[in-house]
Coordinates of C-alpha atoms and ligand atoms in Angstrom, one line a residue:
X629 CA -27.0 40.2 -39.5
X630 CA -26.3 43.6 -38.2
X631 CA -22.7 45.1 -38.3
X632 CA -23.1 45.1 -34.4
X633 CA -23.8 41.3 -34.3
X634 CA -20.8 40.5 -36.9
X635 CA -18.9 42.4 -35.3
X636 CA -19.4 40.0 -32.3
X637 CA -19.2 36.7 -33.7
X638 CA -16.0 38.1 -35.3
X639 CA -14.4 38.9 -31.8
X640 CA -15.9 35.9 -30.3
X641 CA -14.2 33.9 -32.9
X642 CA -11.3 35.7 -32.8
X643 CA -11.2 35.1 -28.8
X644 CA -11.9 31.8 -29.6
X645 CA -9.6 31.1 -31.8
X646 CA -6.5 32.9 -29.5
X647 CA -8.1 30.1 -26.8
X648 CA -7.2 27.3 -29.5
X649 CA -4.0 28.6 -30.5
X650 CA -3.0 28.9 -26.4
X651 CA -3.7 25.6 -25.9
X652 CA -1.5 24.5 -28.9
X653 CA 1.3 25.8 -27.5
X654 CA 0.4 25.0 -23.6
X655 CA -0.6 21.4 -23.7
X656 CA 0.1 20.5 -20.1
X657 CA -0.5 17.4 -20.3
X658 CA 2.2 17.1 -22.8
X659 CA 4.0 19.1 -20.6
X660 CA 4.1 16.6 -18.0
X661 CA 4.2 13.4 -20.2
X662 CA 7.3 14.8 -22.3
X663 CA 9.5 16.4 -18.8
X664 CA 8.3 13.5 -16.3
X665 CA 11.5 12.3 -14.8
X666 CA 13.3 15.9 -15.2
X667 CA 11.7 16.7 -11.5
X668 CA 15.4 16.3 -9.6
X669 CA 17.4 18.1 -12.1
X670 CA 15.3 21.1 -11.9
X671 CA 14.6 21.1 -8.0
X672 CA 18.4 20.8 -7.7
X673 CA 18.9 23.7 -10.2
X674 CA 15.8 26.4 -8.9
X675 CA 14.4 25.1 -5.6
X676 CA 15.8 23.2 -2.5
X677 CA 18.6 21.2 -3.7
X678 CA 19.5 20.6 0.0
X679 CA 16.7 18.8 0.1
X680 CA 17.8 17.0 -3.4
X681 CA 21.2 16.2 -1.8
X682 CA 19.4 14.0 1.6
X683 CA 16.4 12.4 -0.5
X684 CA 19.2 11.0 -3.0
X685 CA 21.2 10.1 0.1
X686 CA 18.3 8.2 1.8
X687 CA 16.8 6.7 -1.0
X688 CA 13.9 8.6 -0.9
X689 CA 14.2 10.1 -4.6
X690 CA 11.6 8.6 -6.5
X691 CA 9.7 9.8 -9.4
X692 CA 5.7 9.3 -8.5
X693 CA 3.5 9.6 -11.9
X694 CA 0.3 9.2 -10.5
X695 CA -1.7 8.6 -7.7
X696 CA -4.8 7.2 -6.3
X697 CA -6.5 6.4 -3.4
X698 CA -3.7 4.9 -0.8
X699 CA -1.1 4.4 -3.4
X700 CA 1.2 5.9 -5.4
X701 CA 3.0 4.8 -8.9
X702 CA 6.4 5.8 -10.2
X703 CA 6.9 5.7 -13.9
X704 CA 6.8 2.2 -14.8
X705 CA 3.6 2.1 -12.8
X706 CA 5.2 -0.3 -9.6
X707 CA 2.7 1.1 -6.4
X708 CA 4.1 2.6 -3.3
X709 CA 1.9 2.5 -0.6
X710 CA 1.2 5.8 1.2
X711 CA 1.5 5.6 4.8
X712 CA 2.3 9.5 5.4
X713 CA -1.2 10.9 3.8
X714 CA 1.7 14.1 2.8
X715 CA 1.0 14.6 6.4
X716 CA -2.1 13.8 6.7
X717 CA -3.0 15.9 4.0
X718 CA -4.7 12.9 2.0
X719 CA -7.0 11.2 5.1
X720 CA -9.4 10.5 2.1
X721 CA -6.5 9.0 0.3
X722 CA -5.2 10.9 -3.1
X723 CA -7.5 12.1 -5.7
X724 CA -10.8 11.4 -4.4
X725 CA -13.5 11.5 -7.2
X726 CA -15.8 13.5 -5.1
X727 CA -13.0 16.3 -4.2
X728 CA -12.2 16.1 -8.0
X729 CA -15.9 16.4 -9.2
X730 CA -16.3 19.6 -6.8
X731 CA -13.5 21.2 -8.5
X732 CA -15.2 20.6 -11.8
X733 CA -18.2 21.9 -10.4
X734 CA -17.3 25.3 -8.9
X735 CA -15.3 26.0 -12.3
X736 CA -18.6 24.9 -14.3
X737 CA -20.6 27.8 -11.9
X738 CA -18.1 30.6 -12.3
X739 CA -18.7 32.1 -9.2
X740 CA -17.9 35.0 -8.2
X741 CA -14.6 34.6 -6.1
X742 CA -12.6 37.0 -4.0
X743 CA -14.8 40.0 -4.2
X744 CA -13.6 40.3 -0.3
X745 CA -16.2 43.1 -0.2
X746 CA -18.7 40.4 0.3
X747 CA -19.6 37.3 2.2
X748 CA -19.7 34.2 -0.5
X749 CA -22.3 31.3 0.0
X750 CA -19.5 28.7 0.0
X751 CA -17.3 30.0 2.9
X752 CA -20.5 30.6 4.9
X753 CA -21.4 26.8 4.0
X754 CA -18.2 25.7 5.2
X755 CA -18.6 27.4 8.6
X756 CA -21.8 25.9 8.5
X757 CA -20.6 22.7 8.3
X758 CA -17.7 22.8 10.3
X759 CA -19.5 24.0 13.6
X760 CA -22.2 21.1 13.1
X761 CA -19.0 19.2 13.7
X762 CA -17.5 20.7 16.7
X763 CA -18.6 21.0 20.4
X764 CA -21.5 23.4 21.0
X765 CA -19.4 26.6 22.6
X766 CA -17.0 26.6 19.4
X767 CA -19.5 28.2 17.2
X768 CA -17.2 31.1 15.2
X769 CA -14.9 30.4 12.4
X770 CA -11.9 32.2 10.7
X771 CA -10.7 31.4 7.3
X772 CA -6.9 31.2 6.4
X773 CA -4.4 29.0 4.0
X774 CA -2.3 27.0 6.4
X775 CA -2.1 25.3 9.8
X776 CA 0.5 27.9 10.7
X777 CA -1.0 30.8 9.9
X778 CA -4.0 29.2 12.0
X779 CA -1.5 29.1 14.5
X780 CA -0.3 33.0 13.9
X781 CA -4.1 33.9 14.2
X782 CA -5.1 31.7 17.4
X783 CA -2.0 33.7 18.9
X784 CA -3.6 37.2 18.1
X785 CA -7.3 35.9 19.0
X786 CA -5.7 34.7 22.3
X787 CA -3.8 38.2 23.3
X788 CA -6.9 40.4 21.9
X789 CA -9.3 38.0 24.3
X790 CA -7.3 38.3 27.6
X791 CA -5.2 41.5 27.1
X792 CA -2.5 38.8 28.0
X793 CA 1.0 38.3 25.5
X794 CA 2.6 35.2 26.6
X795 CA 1.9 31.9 25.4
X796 CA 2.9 28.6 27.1
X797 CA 3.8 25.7 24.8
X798 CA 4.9 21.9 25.0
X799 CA 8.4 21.0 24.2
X800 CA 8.5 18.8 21.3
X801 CA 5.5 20.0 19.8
X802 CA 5.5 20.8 16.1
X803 CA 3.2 24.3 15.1
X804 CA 4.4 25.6 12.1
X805 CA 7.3 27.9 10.6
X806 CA 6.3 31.1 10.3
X807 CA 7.3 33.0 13.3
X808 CA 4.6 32.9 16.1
X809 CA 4.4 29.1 15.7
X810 CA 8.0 28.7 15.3
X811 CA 8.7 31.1 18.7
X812 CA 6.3 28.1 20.3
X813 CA 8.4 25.4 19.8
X814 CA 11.8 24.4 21.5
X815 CA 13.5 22.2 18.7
X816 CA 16.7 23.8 18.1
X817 CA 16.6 21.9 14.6
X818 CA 14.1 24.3 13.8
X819 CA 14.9 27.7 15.3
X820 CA 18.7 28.0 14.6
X821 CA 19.7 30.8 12.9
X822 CA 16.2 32.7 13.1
X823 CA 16.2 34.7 16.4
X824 CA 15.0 36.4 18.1
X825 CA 11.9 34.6 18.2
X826 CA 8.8 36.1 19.8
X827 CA 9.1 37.6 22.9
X828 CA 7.1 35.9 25.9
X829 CA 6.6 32.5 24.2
X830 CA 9.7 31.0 25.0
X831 CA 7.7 29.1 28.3
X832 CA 7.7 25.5 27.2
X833 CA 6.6 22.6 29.6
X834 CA 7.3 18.8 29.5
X835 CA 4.1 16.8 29.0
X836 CA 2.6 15.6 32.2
X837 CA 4.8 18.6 34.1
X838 CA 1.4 19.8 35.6
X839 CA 3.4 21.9 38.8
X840 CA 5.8 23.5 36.1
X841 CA 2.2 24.5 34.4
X842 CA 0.6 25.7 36.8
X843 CA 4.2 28.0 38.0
X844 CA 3.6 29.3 34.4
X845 CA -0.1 30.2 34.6
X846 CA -0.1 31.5 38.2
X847 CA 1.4 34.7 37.3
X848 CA -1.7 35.5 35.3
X849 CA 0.0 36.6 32.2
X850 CA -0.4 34.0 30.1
X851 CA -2.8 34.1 27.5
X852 CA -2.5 31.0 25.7
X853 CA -1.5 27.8 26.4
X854 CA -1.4 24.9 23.4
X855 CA -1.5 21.7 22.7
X856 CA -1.1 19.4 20.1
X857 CA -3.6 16.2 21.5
X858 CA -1.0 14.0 19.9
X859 CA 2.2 15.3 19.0
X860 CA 3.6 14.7 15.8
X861 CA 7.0 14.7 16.8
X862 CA 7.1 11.2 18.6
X863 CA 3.6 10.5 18.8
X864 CA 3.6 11.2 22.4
X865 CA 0.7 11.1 24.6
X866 CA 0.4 11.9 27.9
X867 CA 0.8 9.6 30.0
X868 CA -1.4 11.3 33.0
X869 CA -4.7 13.0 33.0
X870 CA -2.4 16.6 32.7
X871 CA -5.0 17.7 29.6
X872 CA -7.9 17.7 32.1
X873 CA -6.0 19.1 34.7
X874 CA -4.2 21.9 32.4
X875 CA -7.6 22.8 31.1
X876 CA -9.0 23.3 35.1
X877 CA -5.5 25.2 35.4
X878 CA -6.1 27.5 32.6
X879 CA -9.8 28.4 33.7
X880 CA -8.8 29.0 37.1
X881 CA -5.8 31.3 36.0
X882 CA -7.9 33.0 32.9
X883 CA -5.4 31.0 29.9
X884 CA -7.5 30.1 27.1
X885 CA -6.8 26.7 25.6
X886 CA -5.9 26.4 22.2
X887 CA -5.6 22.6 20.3
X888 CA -3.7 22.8 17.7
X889 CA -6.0 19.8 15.6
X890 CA -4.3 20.6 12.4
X891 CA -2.5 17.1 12.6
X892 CA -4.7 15.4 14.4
X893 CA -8.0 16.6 13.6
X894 CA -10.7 15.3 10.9
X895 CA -10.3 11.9 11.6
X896 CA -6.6 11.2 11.8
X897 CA -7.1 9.7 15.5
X898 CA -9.9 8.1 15.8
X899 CA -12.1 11.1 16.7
X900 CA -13.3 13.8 15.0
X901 CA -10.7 15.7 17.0
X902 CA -7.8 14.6 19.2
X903 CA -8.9 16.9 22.4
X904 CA -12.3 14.7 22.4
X905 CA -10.0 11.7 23.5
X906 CA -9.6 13.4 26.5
X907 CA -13.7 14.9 27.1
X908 CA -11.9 18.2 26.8
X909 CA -13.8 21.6 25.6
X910 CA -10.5 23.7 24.1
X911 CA -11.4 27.7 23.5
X912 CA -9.8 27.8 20.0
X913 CA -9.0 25.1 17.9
X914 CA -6.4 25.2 14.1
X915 CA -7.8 22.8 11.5
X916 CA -5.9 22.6 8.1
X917 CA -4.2 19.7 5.9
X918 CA -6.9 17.4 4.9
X919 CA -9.5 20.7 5.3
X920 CA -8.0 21.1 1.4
X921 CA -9.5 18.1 -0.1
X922 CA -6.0 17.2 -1.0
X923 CA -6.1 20.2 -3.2
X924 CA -6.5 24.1 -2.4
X925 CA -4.4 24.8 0.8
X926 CA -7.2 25.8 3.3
X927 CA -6.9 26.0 7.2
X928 CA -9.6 27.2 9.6
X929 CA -9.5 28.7 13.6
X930 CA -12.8 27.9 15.7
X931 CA -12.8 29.4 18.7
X932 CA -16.0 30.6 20.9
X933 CA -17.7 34.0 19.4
X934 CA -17.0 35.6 22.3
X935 CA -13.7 35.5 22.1
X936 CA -14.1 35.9 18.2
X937 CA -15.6 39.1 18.7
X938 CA -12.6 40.6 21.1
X939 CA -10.8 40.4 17.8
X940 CA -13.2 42.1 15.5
X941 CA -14.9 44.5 18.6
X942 CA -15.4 47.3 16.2
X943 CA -16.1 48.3 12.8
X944 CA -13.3 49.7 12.5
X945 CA -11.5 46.2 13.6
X946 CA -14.0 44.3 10.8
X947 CA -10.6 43.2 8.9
X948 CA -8.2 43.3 11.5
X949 CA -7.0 39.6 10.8
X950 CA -7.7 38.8 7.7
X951 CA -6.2 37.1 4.4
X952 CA -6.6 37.7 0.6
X953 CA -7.3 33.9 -0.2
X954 CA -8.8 33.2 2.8
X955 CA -12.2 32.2 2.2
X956 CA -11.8 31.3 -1.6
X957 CA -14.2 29.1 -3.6
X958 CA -12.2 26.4 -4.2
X959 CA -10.9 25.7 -0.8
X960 CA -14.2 25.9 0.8
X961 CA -15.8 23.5 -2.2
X962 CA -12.7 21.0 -1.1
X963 CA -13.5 21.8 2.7
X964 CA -17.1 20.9 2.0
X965 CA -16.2 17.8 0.1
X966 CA -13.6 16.5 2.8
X967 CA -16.3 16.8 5.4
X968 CA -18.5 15.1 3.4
X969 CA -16.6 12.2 2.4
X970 CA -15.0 11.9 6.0
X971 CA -18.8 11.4 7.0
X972 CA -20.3 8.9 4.2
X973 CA -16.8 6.7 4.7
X974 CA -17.0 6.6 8.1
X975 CA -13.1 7.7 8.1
X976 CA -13.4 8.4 11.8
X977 CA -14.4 5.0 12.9
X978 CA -12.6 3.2 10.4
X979 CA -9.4 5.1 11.1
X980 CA -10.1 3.9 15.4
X981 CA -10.6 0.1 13.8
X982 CA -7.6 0.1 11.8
X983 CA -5.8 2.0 14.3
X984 CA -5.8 -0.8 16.9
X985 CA -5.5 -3.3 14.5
X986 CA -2.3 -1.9 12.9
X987 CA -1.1 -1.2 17.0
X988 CA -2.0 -4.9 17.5
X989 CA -0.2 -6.5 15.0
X990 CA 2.8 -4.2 15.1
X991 CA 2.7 -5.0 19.1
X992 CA 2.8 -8.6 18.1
X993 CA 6.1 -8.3 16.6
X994 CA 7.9 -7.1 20.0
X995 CA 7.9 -10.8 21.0
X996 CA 10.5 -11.5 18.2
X997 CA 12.5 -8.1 17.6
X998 CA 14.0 -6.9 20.1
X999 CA 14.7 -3.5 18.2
X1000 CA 10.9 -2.7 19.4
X1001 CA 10.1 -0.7 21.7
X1002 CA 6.6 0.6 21.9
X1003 CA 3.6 1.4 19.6
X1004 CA 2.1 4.5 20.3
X1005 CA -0.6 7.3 19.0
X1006 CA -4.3 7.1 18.7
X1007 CA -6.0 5.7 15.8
X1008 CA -4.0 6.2 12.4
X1009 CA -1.4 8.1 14.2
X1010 CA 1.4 6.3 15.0
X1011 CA 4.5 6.1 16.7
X1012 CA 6.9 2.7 16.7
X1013 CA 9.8 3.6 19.0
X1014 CA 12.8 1.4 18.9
X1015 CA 15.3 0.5 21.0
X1016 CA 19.1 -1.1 21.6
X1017 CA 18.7 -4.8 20.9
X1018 CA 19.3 -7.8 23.3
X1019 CA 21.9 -9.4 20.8
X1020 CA 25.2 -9.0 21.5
X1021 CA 26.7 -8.9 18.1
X1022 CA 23.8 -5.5 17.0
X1023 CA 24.7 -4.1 20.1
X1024 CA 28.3 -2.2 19.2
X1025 CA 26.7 -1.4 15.7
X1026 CA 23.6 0.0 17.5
X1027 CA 25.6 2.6 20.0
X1028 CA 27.8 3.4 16.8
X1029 CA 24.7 4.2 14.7
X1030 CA 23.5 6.2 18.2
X1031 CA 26.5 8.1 19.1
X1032 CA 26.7 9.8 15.3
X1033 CA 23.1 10.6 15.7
X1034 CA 20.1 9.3 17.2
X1035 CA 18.0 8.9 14.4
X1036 CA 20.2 6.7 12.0
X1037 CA 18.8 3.8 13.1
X1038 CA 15.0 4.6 12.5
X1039 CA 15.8 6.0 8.7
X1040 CA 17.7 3.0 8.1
X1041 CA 14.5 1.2 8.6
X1042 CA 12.2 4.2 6.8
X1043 CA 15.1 4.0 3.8
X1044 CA 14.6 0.2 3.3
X1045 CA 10.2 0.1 4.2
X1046 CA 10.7 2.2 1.1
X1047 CA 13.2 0.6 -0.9
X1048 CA 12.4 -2.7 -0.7
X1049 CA 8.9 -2.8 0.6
X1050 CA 7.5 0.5 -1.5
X1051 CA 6.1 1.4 1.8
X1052 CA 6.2 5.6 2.6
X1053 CA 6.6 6.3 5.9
X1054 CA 9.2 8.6 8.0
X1055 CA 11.3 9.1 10.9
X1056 CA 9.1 10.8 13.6
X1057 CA 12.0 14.1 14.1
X1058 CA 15.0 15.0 14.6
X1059 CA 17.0 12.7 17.4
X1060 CA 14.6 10.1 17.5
X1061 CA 14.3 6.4 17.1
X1062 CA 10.8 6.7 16.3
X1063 CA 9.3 6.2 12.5
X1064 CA 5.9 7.4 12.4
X1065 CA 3.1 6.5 10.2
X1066 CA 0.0 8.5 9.0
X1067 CA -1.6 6.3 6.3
X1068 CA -5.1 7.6 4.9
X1069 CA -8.2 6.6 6.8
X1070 CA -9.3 4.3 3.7
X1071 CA -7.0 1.6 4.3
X1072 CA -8.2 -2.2 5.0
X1073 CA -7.1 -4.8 6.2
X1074 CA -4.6 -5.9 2.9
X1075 CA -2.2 -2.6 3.9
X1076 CA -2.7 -3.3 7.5
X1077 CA -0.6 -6.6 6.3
X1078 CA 1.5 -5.4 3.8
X1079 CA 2.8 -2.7 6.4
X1080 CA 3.1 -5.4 9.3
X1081 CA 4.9 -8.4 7.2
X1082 CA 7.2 -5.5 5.5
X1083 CA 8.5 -4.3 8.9
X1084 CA 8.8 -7.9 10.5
X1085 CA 10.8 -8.2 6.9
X1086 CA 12.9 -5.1 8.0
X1087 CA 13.5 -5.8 11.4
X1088 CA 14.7 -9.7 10.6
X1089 CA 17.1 -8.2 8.1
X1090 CA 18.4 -5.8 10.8
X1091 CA 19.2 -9.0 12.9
X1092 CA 21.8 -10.5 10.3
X1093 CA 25.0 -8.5 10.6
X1094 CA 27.2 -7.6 8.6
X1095 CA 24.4 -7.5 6.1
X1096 CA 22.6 -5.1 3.8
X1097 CA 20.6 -2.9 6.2
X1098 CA 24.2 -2.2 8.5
X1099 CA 26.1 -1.4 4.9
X1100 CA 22.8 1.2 4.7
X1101 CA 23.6 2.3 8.4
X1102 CA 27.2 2.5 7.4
X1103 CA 26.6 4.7 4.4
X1104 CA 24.3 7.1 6.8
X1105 CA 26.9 7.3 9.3
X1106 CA 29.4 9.0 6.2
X1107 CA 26.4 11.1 4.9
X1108 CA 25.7 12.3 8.9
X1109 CA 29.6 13.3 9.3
X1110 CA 29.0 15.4 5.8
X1111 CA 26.0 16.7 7.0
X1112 CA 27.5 19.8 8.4
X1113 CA 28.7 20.2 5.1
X1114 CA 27.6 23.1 3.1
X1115 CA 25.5 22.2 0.2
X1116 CA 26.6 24.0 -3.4
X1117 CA 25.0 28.0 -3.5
X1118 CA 26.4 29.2 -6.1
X1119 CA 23.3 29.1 -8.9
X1120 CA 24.1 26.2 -11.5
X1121 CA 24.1 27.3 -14.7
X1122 CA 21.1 25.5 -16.8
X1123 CA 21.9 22.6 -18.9
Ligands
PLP35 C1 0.3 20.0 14.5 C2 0.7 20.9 13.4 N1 0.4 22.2 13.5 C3 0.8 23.1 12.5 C4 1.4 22.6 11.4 C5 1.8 23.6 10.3 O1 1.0 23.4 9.2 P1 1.4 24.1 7.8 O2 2.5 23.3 7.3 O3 0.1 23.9 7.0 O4 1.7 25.5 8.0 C6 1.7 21.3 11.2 C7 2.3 20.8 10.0 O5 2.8 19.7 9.9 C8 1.3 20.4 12.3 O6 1.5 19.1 12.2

């Protein structure tokens, strides 16, 4: 062998070897197995330990080891069904062998990834796919990481279009936290403490207020107006046809339409996308959460090329909106694989069949709980609304639970779906007696019962007082008069 050649083996088995010893000493799976159950401690000691504080107070601080499919398992391996999808993230349910297998693959290929000075097969195959999947006219796709910053770039898309800045929102809508998103919505919960916001997108419009819409749009200066199809927030509808007449509005006053699909697209209500519901053909739509497979963070804006193209008008303008992890292999792999599973499942149809089956049956149970209100939502996105009961003896208890704050009363039942039933759901926002539920597209019929006989369990407990669920209500109504309270900031010093 040549000094050149031994020479090579030696550095090759050197490199080798440096490989062996790295993974002696970073075994993360031993990692895990060895510090599972350490995962409040350290939140509460270097990340939010504000949120630590109200997960311990509403029960919701469990350790999940594992997961698959519909359910997760805490450490002695008792499931938890998953009727939130991590907001919707998991519409395939959680670590789906395809999405896991694509992973392996694109590591096997070592693509090239991120040259950025190129234009990669897999985020043109993505594209690809995508627009095979949306109405004819939206034919031009952007890249990005998140549903906001789908948000932040259907914003710019929209001003560079029409030469227009302001946007027109609906109250209660949810679009994200960074700040064009954020200047969108009305929630105080949300913006306190972070103005100003944006200037010229603080016009926000009840659902079904066509008149106040169309007072916004006439002044021609409104470039955007958005929706979310089904807002997460409530899991309101409207209740007229305002979509179809807020799209004629915005054509005849020169708004572009954006729907904001990132909750309710790829499945989650029975549809492809929520805005088909209503026959409607949106300029620019946001797509992200299950878009990642459940993985790699990916979100996507499709909008029409012609207004794509306003954007990027000149060379000079070829990066003008852009982002560094945009378009990388992973997250496309994991958008190809979602679309793929989404179609060989049949997710969209099953999710409309289990929809109305879980809206039935829930429905059912308004006969004998008065605490029920209305089911609402489309397809696997749902709202239960309650309301002050018909007995007597609840009703005191009820306006206590009320007058403290307005949502005790739906995380009461949320607190005990989880702690006695192992069911994951959550109350719908801030001030409301809505829970909402989000499970993955997979489930059958079995979850569709376990869900239904838990709640009827729930709701018969809230009838007995005094009883368990109002010593829960009780111990919410101290935590709410704390919650003003300023959680710990000095640092902790490590154990
Ligand atoms: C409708 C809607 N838009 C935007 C967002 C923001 O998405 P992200 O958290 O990925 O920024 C969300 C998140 O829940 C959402 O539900």
């Amino acid at each position: 062998m040549s000094t050149c050649h031994s020479a090579w083996l030696q550095l090759a088995l050197r490199t080798r070897f440096a490989e062996v010893l790295f993974l002696m000493a970073f075994d993360l799976k031993e990692i895990v197995a060895s510090r599972l159950g350490e995962n409040y401690e350290l939140h509460e000691r270097h990340i939010n330990r504000t949120l630590v504080a109200a997960q311990r107070v509403i029960g919701f601080d469990k350790i999940y080891a594992r997961a698959e499919g519909a359910y997760l398992y805490d450490m002695d391996n008792q499931p938890y069904l998953d009727f939130l999808s991590g907001y919707s993230v998991f519409n395939f349910g959680r670590n789906h062998p395809i999405v896991k297998q694509v992973i392996r693959d694109v590591l096997d290929l070592d693509l090239p990834n991120m040259v950025q000075l190129d234009c990669s097969l897999l985020s043109g195959l993505l594209a690809e796919a995508l627009v095979k999947r949306t109405p004819p006219h939206l034919d031009a796709v952007f890249f990005c990481n998140s549903g906001t910053e789908g948000m932040e770039g259907a914003l710019k898309f929209a001003r560079a279009a029409t030469g227009r800045q302001r946007a027109v929102s609906l109250t209660s809508a949810f679009h994200g936290l960074s700040f064009g998103s954020l200047s969108l919505m009305g929630c105080e919960s949300f913006t306190e403490g972070f103005g100003p916001l944006m200037e010229g997108f603080d016009a926000r419009i009840q659902l079904d207020d066509i008149d106040e819409l169309e007072r916004q749009l006439r002044s021609r200066d409104v470039a955007a107006f958005v929706i979310e199809t089904v807002q997460g927030k409530g899991c309101q509808t409207p209740k007229t046809d305002f979509f179809v007449r807020a799209q004629e509005l915005c054509r005849k006053y020169g708004t572009l339409l954006i729907s904001d699909e990132v909750q309710t697209g790829l499945g989650r209500t029975g549809k492809m996308f929520g805005f088909q519901h209503w026959n409607l053909e949106p300029d620019i739509i946001t797509i992200a959460k299950s878009l990642s497979g459940g993985y790699v963070p990916c979100g996507a804006i499709i909008t029409r090329r012609d207004i794509y193209q306003k954007t990027f008008s000149r060379m000079d303008r070829c990066v003008v909106h852009s982002s560094t992890f945009g378009r990388n292999n992973l997250a496309m792999a994991c958008g190809l694989a979602a679309l793929e599973i989404i179609d060989q499942e049949n997710l969209v149809g099953k999710a409309a069949k289990m929809g109305a089956l879980l809206m039935g049956k829930i429905d059912e149970l308004r006969a004998k709980h008065s605490f029920l209100k209305e089911t609402r939502g489309k397809g696997l996105m749902i709202g239960i609304e309650f309301q002050e009961p018909q007995e007597l003896k609840l009703k005191m208890t009820w306006k206590l639970l009320h007058k403290i704050d307005k949502a005790l009363f739906a995380q009461m039942v949320v607190s005990q779906m989880l702690g006695k039933h192992h069911i994951l759901t959550q109350v719908a926002g801030h001030n409301l007696d809505v829970i909402r539920i989000l499970p993955p597209l997979i489930i059958g019929e079995k979850e569709v019962e376990m869900f239904v006989n838990a709640l009827d369990d729930v709701l018969n407990e809230c009838r007995k007082f005094p009883g368990p669920m109002w010593e829960l209500g009780n111990n919410f109504v101290k935590a709410a008069l704390g919650a003003k309270r300023t959680v710990e900031a000095r640092p902790t010093v490590s154990a």
